[in-house]
XYZ file of C-alpha atoms in Angstrom:
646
model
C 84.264 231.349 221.480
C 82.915 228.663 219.042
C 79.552 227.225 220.767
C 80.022 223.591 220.635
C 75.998 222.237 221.270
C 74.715 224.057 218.221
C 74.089 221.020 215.488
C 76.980 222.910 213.035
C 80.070 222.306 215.027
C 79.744 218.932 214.276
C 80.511 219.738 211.174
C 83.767 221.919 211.897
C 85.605 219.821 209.709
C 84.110 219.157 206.581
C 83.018 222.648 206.290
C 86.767 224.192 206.937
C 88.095 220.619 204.936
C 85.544 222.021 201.577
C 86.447 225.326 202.102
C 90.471 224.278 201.730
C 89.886 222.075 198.684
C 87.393 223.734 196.947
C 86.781 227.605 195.382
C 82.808 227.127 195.885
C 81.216 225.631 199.014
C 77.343 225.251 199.187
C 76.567 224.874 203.121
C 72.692 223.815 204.077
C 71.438 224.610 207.493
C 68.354 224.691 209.153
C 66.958 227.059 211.651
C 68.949 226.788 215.002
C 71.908 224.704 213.652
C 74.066 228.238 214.639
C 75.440 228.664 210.836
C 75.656 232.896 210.794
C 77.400 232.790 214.024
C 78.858 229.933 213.755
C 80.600 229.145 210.476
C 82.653 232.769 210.695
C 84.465 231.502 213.696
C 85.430 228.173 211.937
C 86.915 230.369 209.302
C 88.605 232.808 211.786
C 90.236 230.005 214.024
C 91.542 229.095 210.614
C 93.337 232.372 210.385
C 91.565 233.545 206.959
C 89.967 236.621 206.527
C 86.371 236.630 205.830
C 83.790 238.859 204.646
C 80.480 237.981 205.215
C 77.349 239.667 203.495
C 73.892 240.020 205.031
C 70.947 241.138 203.179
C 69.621 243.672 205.995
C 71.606 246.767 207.952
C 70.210 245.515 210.923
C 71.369 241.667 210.322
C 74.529 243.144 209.792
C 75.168 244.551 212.624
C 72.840 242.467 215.423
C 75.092 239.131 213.931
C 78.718 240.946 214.094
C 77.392 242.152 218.037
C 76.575 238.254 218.629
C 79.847 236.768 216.983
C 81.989 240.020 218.980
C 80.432 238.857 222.258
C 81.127 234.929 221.422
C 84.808 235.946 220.469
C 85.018 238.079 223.736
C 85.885 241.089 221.719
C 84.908 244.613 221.183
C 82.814 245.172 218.240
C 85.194 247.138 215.561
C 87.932 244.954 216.472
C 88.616 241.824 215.474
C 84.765 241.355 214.371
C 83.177 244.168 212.455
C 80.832 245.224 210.624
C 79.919 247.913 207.140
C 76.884 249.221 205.268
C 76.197 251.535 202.816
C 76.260 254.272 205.465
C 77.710 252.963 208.567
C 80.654 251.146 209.660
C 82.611 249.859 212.803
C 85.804 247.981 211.709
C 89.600 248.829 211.867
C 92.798 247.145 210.371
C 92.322 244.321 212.672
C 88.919 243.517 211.812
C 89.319 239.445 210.649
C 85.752 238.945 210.044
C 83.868 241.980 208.653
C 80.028 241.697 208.298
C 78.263 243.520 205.679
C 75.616 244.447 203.550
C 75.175 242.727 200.222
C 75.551 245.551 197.846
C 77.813 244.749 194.820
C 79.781 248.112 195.256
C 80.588 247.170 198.744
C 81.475 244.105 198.466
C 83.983 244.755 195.233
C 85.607 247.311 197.307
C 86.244 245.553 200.411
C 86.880 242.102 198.638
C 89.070 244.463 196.120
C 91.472 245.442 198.671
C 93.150 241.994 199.527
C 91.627 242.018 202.702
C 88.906 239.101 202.078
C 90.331 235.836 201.810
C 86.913 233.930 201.629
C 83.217 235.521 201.061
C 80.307 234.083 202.948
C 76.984 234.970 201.192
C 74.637 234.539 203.848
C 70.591 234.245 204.091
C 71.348 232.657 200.097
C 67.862 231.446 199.794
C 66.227 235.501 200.025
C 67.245 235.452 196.403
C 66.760 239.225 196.379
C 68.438 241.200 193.708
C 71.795 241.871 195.175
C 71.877 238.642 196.483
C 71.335 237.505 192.937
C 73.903 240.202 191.428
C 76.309 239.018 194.268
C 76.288 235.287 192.995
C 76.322 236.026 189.559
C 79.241 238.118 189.690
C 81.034 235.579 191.922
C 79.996 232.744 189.396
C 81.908 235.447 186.725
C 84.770 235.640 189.065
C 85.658 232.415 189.782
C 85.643 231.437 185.970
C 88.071 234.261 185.328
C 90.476 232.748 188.114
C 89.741 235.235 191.216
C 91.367 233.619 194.033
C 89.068 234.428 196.997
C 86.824 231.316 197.995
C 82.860 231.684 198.298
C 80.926 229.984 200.531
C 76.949 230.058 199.912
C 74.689 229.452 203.559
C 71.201 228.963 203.413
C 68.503 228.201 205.451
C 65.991 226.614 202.803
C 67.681 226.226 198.915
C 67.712 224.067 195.600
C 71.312 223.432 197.128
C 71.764 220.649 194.369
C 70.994 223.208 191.589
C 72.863 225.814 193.257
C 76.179 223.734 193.286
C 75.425 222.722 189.362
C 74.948 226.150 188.612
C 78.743 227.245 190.131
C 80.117 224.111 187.965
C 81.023 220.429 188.300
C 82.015 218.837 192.436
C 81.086 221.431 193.999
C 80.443 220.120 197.611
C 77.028 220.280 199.301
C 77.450 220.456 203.197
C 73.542 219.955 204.389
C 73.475 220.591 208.711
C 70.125 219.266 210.435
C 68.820 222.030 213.124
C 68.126 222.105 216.798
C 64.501 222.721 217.012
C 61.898 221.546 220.034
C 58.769 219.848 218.661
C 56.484 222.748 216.848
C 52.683 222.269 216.810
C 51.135 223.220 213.898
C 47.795 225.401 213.938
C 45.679 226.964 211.032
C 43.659 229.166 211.328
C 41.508 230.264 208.653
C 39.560 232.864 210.230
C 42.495 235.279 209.844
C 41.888 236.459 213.688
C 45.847 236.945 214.679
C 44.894 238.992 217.800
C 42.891 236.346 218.713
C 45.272 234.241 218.591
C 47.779 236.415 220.450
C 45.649 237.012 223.435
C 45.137 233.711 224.190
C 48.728 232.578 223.738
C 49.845 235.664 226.188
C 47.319 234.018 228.314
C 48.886 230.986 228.488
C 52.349 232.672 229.564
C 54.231 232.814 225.849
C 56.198 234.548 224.913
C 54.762 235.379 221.040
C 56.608 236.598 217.355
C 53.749 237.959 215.325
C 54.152 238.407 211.465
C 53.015 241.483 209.351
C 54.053 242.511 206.253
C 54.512 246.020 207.024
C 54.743 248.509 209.332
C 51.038 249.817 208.740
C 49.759 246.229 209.902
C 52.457 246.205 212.980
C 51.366 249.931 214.570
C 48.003 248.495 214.248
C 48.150 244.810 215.888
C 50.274 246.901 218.455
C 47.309 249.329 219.090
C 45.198 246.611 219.793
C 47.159 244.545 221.610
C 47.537 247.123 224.199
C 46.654 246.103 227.840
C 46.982 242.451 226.941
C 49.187 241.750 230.163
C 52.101 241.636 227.883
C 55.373 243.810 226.589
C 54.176 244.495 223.135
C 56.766 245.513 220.838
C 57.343 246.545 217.020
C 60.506 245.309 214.989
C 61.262 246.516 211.517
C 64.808 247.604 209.721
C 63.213 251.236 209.758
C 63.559 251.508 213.892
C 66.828 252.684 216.060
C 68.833 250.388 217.048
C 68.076 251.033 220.449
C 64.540 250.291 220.016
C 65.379 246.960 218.004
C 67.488 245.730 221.078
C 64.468 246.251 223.305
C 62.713 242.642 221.534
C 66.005 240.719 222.499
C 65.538 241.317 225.935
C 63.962 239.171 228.547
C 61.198 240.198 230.618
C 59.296 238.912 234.012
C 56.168 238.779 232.044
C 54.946 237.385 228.203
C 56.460 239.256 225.752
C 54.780 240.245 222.121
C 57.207 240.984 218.973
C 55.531 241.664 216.064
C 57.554 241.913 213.343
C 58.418 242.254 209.221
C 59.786 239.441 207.752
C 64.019 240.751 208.477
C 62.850 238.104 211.812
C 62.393 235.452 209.694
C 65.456 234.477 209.001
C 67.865 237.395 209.078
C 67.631 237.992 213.531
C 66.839 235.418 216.293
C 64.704 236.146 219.035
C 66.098 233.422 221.432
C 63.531 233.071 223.324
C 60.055 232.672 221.467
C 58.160 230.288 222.324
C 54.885 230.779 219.773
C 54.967 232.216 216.513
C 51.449 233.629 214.966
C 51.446 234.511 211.183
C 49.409 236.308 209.076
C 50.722 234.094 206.083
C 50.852 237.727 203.659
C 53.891 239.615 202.910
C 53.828 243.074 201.112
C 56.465 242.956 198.538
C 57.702 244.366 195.077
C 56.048 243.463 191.732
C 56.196 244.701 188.397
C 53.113 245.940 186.355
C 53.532 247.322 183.236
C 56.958 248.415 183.784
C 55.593 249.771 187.231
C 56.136 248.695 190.819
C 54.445 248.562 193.149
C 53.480 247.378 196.723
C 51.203 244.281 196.706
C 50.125 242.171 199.655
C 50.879 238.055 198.670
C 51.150 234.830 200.297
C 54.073 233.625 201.704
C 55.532 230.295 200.220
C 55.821 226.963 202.311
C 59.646 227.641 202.590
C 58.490 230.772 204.298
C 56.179 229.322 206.699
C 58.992 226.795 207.081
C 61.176 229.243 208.267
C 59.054 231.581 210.906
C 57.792 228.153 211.727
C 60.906 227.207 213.270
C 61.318 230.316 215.403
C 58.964 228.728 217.543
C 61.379 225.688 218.566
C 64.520 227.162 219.485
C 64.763 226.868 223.070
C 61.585 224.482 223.923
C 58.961 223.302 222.456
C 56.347 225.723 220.723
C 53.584 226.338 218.627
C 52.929 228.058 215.216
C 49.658 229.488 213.859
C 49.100 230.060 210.350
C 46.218 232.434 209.278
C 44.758 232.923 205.738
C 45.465 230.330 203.012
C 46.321 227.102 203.719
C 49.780 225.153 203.655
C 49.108 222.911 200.707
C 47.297 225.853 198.910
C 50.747 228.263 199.106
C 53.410 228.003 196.091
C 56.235 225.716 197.358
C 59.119 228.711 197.290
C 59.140 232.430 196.962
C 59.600 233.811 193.885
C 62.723 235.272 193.122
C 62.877 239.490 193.454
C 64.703 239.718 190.336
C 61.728 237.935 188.295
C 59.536 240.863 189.574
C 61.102 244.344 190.057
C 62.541 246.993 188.244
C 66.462 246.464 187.423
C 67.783 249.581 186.379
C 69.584 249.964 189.169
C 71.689 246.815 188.905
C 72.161 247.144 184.933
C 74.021 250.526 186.154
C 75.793 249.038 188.771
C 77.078 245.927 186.456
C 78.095 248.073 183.433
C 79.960 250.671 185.676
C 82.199 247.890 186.442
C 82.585 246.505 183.008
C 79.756 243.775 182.732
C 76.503 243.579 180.422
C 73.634 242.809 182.568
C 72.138 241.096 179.171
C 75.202 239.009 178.734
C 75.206 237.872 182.891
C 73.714 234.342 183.411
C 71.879 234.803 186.552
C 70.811 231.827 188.994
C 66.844 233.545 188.583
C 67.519 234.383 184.717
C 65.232 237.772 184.401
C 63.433 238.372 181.080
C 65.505 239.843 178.171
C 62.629 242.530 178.276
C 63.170 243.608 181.409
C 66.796 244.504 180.972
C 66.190 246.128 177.679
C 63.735 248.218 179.409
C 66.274 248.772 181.922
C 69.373 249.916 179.169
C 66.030 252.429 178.194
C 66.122 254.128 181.347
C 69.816 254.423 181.984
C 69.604 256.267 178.509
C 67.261 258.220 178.991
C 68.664 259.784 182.336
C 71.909 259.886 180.463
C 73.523 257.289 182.318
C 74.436 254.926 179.568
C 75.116 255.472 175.432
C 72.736 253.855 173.253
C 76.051 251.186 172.262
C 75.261 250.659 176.226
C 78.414 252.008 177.485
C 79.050 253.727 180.767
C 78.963 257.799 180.733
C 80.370 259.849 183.109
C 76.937 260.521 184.153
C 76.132 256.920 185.254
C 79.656 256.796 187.079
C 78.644 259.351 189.201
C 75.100 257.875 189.814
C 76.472 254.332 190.539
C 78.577 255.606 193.659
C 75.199 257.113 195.001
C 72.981 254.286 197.168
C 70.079 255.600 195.698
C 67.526 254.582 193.063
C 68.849 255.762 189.596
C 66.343 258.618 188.959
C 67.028 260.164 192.206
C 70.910 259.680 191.969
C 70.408 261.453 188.434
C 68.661 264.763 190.223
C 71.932 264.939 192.461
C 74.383 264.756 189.522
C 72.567 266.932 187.740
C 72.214 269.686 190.671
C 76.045 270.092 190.722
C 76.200 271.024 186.983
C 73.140 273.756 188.181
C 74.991 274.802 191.798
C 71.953 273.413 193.960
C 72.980 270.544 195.297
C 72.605 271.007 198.556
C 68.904 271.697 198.625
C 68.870 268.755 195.720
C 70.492 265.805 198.319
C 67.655 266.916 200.817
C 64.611 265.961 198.531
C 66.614 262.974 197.276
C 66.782 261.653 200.925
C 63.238 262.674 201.440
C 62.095 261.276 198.184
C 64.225 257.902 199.356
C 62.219 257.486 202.713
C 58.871 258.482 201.374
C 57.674 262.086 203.131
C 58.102 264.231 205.631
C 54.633 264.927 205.934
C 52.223 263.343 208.517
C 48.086 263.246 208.152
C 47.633 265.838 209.832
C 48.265 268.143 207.591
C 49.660 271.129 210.004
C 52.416 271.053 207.611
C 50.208 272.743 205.156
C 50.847 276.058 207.177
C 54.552 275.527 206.386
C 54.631 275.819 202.924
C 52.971 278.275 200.203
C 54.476 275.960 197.024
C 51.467 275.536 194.853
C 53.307 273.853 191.750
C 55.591 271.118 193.325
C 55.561 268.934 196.103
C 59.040 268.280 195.811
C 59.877 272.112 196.808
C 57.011 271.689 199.252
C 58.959 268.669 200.930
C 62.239 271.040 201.162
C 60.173 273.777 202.579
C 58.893 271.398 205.565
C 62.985 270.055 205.889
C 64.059 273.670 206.518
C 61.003 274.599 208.379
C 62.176 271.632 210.760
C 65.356 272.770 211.637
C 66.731 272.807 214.748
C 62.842 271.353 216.426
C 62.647 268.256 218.317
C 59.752 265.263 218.504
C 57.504 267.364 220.188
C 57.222 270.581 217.741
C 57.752 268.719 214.866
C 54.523 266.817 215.476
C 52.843 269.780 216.157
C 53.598 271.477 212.838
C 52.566 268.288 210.743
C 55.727 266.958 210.382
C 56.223 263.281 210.950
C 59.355 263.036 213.690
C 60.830 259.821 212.274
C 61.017 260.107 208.434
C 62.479 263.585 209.741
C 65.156 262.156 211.413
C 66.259 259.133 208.925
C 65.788 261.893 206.181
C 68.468 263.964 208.118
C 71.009 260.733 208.405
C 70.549 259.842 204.772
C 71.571 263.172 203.733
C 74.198 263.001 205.612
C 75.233 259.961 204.296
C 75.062 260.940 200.960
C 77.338 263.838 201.200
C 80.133 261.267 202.391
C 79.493 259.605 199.391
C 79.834 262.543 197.564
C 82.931 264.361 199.008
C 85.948 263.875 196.456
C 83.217 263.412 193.898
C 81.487 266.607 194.052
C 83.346 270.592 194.064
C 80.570 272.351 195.685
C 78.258 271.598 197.865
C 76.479 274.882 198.797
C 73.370 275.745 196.839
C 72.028 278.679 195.204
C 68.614 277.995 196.237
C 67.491 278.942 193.130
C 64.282 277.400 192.869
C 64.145 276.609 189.295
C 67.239 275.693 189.002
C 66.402 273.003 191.645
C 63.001 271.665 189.790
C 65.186 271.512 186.497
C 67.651 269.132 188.665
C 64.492 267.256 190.217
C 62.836 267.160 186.655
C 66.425 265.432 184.877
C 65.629 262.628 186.950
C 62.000 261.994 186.522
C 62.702 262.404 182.514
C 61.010 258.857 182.148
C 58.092 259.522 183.934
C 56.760 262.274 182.364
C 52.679 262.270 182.488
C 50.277 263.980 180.635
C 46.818 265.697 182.070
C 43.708 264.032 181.417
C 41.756 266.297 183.150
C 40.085 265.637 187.043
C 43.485 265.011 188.683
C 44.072 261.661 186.225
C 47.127 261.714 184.362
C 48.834 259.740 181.309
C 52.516 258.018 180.663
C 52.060 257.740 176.870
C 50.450 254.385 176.164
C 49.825 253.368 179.542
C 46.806 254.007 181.704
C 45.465 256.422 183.889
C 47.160 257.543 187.627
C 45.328 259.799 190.100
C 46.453 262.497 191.618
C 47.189 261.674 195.508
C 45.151 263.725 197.297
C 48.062 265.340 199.790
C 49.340 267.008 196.517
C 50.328 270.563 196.917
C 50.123 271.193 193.223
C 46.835 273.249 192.815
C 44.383 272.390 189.762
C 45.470 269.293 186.811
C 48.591 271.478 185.463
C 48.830 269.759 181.069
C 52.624 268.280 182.008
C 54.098 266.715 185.412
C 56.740 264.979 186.251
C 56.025 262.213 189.431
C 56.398 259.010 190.978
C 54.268 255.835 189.731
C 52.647 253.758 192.503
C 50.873 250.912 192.877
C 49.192 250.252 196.558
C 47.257 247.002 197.365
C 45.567 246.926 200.657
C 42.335 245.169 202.058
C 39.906 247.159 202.818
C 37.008 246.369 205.366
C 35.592 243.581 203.847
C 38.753 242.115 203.614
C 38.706 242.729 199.601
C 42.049 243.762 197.548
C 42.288 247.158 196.544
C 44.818 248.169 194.085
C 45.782 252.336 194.231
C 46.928 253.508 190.833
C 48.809 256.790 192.098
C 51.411 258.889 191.089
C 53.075 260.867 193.861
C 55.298 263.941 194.118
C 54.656 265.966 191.274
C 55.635 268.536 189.905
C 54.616 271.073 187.297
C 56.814 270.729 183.939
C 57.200 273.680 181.266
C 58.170 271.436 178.456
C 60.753 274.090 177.126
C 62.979 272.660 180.184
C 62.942 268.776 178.366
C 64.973 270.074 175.825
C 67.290 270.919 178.149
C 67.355 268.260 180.438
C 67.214 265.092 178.519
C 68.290 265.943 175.020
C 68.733 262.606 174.271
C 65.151 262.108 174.385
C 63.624 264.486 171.779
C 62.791 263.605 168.600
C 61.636 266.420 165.934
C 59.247 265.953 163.089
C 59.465 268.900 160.718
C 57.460 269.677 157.276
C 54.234 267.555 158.551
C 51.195 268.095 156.522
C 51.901 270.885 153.959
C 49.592 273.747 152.474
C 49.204 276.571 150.937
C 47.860 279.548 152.571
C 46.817 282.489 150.041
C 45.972 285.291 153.124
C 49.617 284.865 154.085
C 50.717 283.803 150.641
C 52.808 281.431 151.815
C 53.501 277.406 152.266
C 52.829 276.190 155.550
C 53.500 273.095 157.466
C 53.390 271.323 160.868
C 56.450 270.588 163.556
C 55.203 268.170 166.035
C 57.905 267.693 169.246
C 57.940 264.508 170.813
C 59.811 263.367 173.902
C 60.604 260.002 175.395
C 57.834 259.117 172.916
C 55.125 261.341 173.945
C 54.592 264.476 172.230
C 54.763 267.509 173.853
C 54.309 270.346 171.363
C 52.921 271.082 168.301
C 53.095 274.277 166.027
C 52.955 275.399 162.372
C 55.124 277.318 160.701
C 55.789 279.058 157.266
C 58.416 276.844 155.141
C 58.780 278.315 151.974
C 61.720 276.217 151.037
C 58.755 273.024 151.668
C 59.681 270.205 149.249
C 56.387 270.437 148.552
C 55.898 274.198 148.174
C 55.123 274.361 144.691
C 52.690 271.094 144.231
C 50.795 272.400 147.128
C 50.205 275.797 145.959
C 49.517 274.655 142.715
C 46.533 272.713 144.281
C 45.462 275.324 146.114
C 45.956 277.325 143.040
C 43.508 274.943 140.749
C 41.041 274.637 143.642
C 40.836 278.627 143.669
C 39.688 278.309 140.075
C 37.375 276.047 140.007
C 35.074 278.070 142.741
């Protein structure tokens, strides 16, 4: 049932009142005002259907448990919930939570059963959040008659509304929050910090930006006196539920960022943050990892975690308020977009042609048509191929959705979707390196990965660890693949493989096309014009082979004196014959015949150069007799008067 003493039911009407009148509804709402919960049952008692979107799998599902349990119903009934792999809804599901993916949410808003369309958690702005609104913006021009409703925490709500058109209403809903001291703390000591707040009896959400940082405050909070406990979207569910629990003694959550704004830990009482996220950026085309400040509508936000239930404090470490950009920028300003350019043109719309809310550069798109042509996803009038269909079903970056398309047309795909799922979560392979003993692949790591998956089979936590392999990634590797054969099945005839090892590199290799590197000796490699990578050192590929195909990273870490590091790597490699480009990516090579003619009087005959170049970068170069040269005669007549004249 509807909670009636969060700060949002006093708002009941208006919000169902805009929703009636109005196609676009922007709804305000700060932390503890009870919106995600909340503002679904408003629509529900109202007998619409409603699809809301979420921008995490786990904020998905943890807010569809909390709304089932307020409606007194089992989850998968009247209140569900979807992602890209997982669902738990029926034909009576009213209120179906989900994951913001594009593809989803055109299907299930596609089918008539989604009468209004909550974008939730607006103010993340990342790219399928952005996608999501521009699309709608598209739709509701064109006449489409389901209503959107746009919640946010922290948001330009003013430009929002303008952006969506003229009168669109602006519902802004104060919070319930206890009085929050505010600490800094610029010696960057969180455990500190933590120690003496479990000291005082708190009950503590720490902030890390990744799960590196997290195992490691963890590890030294241990024997604190309190229940110290990790939460990222990468854990089971199980061990996710354990930080909503309440315990007889301080409790310790340290956490990503998906507790910021995306989960609710009802009862902290202190929040300490380390003020640094590790996001996305692009480089040179590249992204990569880099550790940044978090903006004032951040801090905002974890701030008020501290004051739901009584009054709290929050410690900020690092950088000061006043010294921290006012809000975050936007994901689509600084990553990669390939994947949503393929997404938008495989439902009819030109990403270049799309007026976002975060307008990306023109560049950046272009770059991203490049790509989709170059793994054969998209013509070079930009249109759809069959190709890119394929890869656009598959909830996988584009290169690695390539490798499986092209592994049915080569009868591997089997052994293909299980380095595609590997490739997706990283590695199998711990730092131990026992795994070593498991594989004799001296030319690939990719085969080396699918030699560890099969050398897994059927072994649990225990012996997995002992042969090197990391349990986890093991595990999420297995329920991706998984996953990705559902995807598949209608889509793809045969799912066995050959295991025909070349066959599977030339799959592997169709999808790395554009990142094709060149030796430069010592384990540094080249991507035409750009700079040098190194090798990563758990490479199974033996000596500086001249080609490889890999995967471009950037890493930024501190090291001990608390100085940024950037890691110019590129991962996963594999050993390229360039004989196989041609076959791969035809698209890509360009020719250059009759280059630099002369005349050679051993052979007696007119010779010239053919230089091979692909994707730009030239791969081979040989020179061969051509007779029927244009320039045949004039150069053997030069040779011919040079002869004489010695």
């Amino acid at each position: 049932m509807v909670e009636k003493s969060l700060p949002v039911f006093g708002y009941k009407e208006d919000i169902l009142q805009a929703v009636k009148n109005n196609a676009v509804t922007v709804i305000t709402a700060e932390t503890g005002a009870g919106k995600s919960t909340q503002v679904p049952q408003f629509l529900l008692e109202e007998g619409y259907q409603v699809v809301v979107t979420q921008s995490r799998r786990l904020a998905a599902r943890t807010v569809a448990e909390r709304v089932a349990e307020e409606v007194g119903c089992e989850l998968g009934g009247v209140i569900g919930y979807r992602t890209g792999f997982e669902r738990c809804d029926s034909a009576e599901t009213q209120v179906l939570f989900c994951t913001d993916g594009l593809q989803l949410v055109r299907e299930i808003t596609g089918s008539g059963r989604a009468q209004v369309l909550v974008i939730d958690e607006v103010h993340e702005w990342n790219i399928n959040i952005e996608t999501l609104v521009a699309w709608t913006r598209k739709r509701i021009a064109e006449g489409w008659p389901v209503k959107v409703v746009l919640m946010s925490a922290t948001l330009e709500a003013d430009r929002l509304a303008k952006y969506y058109g003229e009168n669109v209403p602006v519902i802004e809903v104060p919070g319930r929050l206890f009085p929050v001291e505010e600490k800094q703390d610029y010696s960057d000591n969180l455990v500190a910090n933590i120690k003496k707040l479990v000291g005082e009896g708190r009950n503590i959400l720490v902030f890390q930006p990744g799960k590196k940082e997290i195992a490691g405050t963890c590890d030294e909070l241990a024997g604190c006196g309190a229940i110290v406990l990790p939460l990222h979207g990468e854990l089971e569910p199980a061990e996710q539920r354990l930080c909503f629990k309440r315990y007889n003694q301080p409790k310790v959550v340290v956490a990503t960022n998906v507790a910021q704004t995306s989960v609710t830990i009802p009862d902290i009482d202190a929040v300490v943050d380390s003020g640094i996220e590790r996001r996305v950026e692009l480089a040179d085309g590249i992204e990569g990892l880099y550790l940044k400040p978090i903006s004032q509508a951040d801090c905002a936000q974890r701030k008020g975690r501290a004051g739901r239930t009584k009054e709290g404090v929050y410690i900020l470490c690092g950088d000061s308020m006043s010294g921290r950009p006012a809000f975050p920028k936007a994901e689509i300003e600084r990553s990669r977009l390939d994947q949503t350019v393929l997404r938008l043109v495989a439902v009819g719309i030109d990403a270049t042609e799309l007026q976002f809310f975060h307008q990306p550069d023109r560049e950046v798109l272009v770059d991203a048509k490049k790509t989709l042509f170059a793994l054969g996803a998209m013509t070079a009038d930009g249109q759809v191929t069959k190709i890119g269909r394929m890869m656009a079903r598959l909830p996988l970056s584009v290169q690695f959705a390539r490798m499986i398309v092209e592994a049915e047309r080569l009868g591997v795909v089997d052994d293909v979707i299980t380095i595609a799922a590997v490739l997706e979560i990283s590695t199998l392979r711990d730092r131990t390196e026992n795994w070593r003993d498991l594989t004799s692949e001296t030319e690939s790591d990719l085969l080396a990965e699918l030699d560890i998956w099969n050398a897994g089979k059927g072994k649990k936590g225990e012996e997995l660890r002992e042969m090197g392999i990391f349990g986890k990634s093991y595990w999420r590797a297995k329920e991706l693949r998984g996953k990705l054969r559902d995807a598949l099945l209608g889509h793809v005839k045969v799912f066995t493989s050959t295991g025909n090892r070349q066959d599977i590199l030339k799959a592997c290799v169709t999808g790395m096309v554009d990142h094709l590197f060149h030796s430069q000796g010592y384990g540094e490699y080249r991507n035409g014009g750009n700079g040098t990578r190194q090798k990563g050192r758990e490479s199974v590929v033996s000596g500086s082979p001249e080609w490889v195909v890999g995967l471009p990273k950037d890493i930024q870490f501190k090291d001990r004196r608390g100085r940024f590091c950037t890691l110019n790597l590129v991962s996963m490699l594999t050993k390229v014959d360039p004989a196989w480009l041609v076959d791969v990516a035809p698209q890509l090579v360009q020719i250059e015949e009759g280059l630099s003619p002369y005349f050679d009087g051993e052979q007696d005959a007119c010779f010239s150069t053919t230089k091979t170049h692909f994707n730009g970068q030239m791969v081979k170069e040989k020179k061969l007799s051509t007779p029927e040269h244009e320039q045949a005669a004039e150069v053997f007549v030069g040779w011919l008067a040079q002869k004489m004249t010695i």
